[in-house]
N, CA and C of each residue as an Amber inpcrd file, in Angstrom:
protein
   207
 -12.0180000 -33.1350000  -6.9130000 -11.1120000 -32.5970000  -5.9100000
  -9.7810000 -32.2170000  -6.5430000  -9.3710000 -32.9840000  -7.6910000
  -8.0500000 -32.6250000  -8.3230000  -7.9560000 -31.2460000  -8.7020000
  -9.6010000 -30.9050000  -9.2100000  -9.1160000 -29.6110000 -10.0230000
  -8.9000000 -28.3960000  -8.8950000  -9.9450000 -28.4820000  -7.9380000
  -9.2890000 -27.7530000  -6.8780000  -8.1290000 -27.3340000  -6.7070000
  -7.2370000 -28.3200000  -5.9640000  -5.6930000 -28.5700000  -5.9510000
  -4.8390000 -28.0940000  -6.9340000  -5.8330000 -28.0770000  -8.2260000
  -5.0340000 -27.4600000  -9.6650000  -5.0690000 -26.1630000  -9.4680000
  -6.0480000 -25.4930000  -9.3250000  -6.5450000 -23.9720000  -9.2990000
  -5.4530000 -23.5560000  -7.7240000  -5.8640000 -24.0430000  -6.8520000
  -4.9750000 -23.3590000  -5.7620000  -3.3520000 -23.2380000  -5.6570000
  -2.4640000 -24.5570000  -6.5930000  -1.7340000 -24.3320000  -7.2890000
  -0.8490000 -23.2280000  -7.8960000  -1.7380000 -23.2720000  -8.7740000
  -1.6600000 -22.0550000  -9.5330000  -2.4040000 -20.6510000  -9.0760000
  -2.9500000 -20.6040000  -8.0150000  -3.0560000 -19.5530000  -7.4280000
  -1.7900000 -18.9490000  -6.4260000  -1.2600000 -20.2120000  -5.4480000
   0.0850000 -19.9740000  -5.2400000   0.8490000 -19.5100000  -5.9360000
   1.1790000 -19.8440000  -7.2640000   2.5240000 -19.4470000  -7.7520000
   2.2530000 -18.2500000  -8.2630000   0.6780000 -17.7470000  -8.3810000
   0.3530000 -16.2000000  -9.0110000   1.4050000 -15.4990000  -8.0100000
   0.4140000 -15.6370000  -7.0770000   0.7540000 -14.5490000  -5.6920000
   2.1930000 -14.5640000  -5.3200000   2.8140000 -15.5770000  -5.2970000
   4.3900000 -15.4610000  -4.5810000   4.8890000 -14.7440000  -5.5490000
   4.9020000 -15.0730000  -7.4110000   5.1930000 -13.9040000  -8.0940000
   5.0950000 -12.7660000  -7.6620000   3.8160000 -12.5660000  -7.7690000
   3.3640000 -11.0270000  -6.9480000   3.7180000 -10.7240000  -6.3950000
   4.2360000 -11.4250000  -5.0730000   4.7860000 -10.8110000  -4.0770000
   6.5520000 -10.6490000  -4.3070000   6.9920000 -11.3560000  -4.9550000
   8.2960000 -11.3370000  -5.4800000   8.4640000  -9.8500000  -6.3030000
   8.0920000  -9.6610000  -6.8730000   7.8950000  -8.0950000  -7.5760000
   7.7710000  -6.8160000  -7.3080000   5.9380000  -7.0380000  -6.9960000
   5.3420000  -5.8170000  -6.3410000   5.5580000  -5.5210000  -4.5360000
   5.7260000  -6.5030000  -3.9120000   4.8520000  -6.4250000  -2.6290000
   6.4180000  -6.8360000  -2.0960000   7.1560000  -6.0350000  -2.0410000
   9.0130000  -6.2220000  -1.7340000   8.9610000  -5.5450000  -0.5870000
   9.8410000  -5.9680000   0.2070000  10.2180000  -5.0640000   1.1460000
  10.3000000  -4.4330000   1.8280000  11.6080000  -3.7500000   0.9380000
  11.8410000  -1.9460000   0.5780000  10.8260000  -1.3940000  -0.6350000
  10.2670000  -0.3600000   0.0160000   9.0810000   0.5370000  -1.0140000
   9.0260000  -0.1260000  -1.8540000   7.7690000  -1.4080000  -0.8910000
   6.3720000  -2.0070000  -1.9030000   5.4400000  -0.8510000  -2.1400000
   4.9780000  -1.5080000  -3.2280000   4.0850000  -0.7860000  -4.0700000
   2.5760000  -0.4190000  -4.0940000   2.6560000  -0.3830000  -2.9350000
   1.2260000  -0.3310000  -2.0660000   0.2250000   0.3910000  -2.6420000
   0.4560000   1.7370000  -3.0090000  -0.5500000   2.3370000  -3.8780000
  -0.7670000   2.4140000  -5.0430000  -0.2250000   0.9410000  -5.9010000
  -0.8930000   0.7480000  -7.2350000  -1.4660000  -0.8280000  -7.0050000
  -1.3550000  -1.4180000  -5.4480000  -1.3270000  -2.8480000  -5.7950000
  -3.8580000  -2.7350000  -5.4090000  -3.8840000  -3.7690000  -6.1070000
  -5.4560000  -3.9690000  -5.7730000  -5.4490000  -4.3110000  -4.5720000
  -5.0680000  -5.2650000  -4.0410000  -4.9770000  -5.6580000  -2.8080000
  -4.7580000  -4.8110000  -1.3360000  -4.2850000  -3.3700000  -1.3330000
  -3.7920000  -2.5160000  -0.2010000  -5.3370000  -2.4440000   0.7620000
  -6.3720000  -2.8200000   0.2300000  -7.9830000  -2.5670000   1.1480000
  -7.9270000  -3.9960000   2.1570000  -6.9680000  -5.0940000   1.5130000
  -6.7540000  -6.1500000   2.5230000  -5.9800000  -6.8590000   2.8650000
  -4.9480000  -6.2400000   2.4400000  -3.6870000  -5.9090000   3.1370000
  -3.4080000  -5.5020000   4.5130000  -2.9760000  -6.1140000   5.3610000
  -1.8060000  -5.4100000   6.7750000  -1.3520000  -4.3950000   6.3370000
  -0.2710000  -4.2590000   5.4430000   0.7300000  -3.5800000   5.4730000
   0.0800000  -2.3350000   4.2360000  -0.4390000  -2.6290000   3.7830000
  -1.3040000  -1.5100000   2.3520000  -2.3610000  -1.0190000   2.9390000
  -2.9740000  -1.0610000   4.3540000  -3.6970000  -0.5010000   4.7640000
  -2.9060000   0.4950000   5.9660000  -1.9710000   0.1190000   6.1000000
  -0.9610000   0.4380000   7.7950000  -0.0510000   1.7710000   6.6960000
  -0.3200000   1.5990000   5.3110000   0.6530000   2.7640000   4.5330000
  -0.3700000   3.6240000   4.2970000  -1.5270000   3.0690000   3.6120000
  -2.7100000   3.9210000   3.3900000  -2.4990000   5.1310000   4.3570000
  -3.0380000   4.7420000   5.5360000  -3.3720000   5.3550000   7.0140000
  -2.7420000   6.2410000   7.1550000  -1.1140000   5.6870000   7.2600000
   0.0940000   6.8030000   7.2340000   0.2830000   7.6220000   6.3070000
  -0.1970000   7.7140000   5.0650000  -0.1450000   8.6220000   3.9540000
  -0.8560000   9.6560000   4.7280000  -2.3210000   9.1580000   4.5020000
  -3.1880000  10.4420000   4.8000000  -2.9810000  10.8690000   6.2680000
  -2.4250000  10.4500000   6.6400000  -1.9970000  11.4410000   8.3990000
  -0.7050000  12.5670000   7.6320000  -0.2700000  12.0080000   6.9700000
   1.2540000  12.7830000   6.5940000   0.5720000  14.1260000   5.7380000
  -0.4070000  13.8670000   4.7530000  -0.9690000  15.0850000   4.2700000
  -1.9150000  15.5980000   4.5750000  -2.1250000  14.9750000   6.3710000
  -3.1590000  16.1310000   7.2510000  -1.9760000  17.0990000   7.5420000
  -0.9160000  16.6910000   8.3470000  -0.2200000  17.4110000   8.6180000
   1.2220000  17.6450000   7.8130000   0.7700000  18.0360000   6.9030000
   1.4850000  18.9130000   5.6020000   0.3510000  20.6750000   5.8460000
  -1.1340000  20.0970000   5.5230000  -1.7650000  20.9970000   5.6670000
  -2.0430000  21.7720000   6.7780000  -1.5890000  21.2210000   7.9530000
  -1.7900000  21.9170000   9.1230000  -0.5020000  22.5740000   9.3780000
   0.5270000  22.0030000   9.0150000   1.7710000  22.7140000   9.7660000
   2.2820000  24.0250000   9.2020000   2.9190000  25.0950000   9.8700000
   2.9110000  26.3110000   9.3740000   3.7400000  26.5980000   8.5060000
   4.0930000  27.0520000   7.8030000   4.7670000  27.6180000   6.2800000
   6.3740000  27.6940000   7.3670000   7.3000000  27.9620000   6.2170000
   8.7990000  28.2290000   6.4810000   8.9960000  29.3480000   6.7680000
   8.1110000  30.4280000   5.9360000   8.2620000  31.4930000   5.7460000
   7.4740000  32.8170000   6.9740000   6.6630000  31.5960000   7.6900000
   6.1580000  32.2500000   8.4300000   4.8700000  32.8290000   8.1500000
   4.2920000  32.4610000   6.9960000   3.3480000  33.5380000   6.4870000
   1.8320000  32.5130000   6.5600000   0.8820000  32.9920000   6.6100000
  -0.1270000  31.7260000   7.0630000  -0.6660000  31.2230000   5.6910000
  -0.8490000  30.2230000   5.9570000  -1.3040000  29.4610000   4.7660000
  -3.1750000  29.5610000   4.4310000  -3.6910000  29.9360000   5.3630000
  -5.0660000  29.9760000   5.4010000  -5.4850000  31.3370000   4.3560000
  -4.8970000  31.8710000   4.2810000  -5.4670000  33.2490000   3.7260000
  -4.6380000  33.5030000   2.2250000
């Protein structure tokens, strides 16, 4: 049972590192961290990325000129 307790340990102090670093805040690092597939918050950015470059591609030019052709 000790070594358990040893390993989880030191699994704590991995992760709070981790999270001390990478997983901050202000613009965590969501799309380099492994973890964003089970993640809250790396899946809730995921999501919002790709909505943002649906509608990049859908919305119409500045210029007025269509983007389809």
């Amino acid at each position: 049972m000790g070594q358990k307790t040893e390993e989880w340990d030191e699994l704590n102090v991995l992760l709070f590192g981790f999270g001390q670093q990478k997983c901050v805040p202000v613009s965590p690092m969501c799309k380099f961290c492994p973890n964003s597939k089970i993640c809250p918050e790396g899946r809730r950015r995921s999501r919002g990325k790709a909505e943002e470059e649906t509608n990049k591609k859908l919305s119409p030019r500045k210029d007025g000129k269509d983007t389809n052709t």
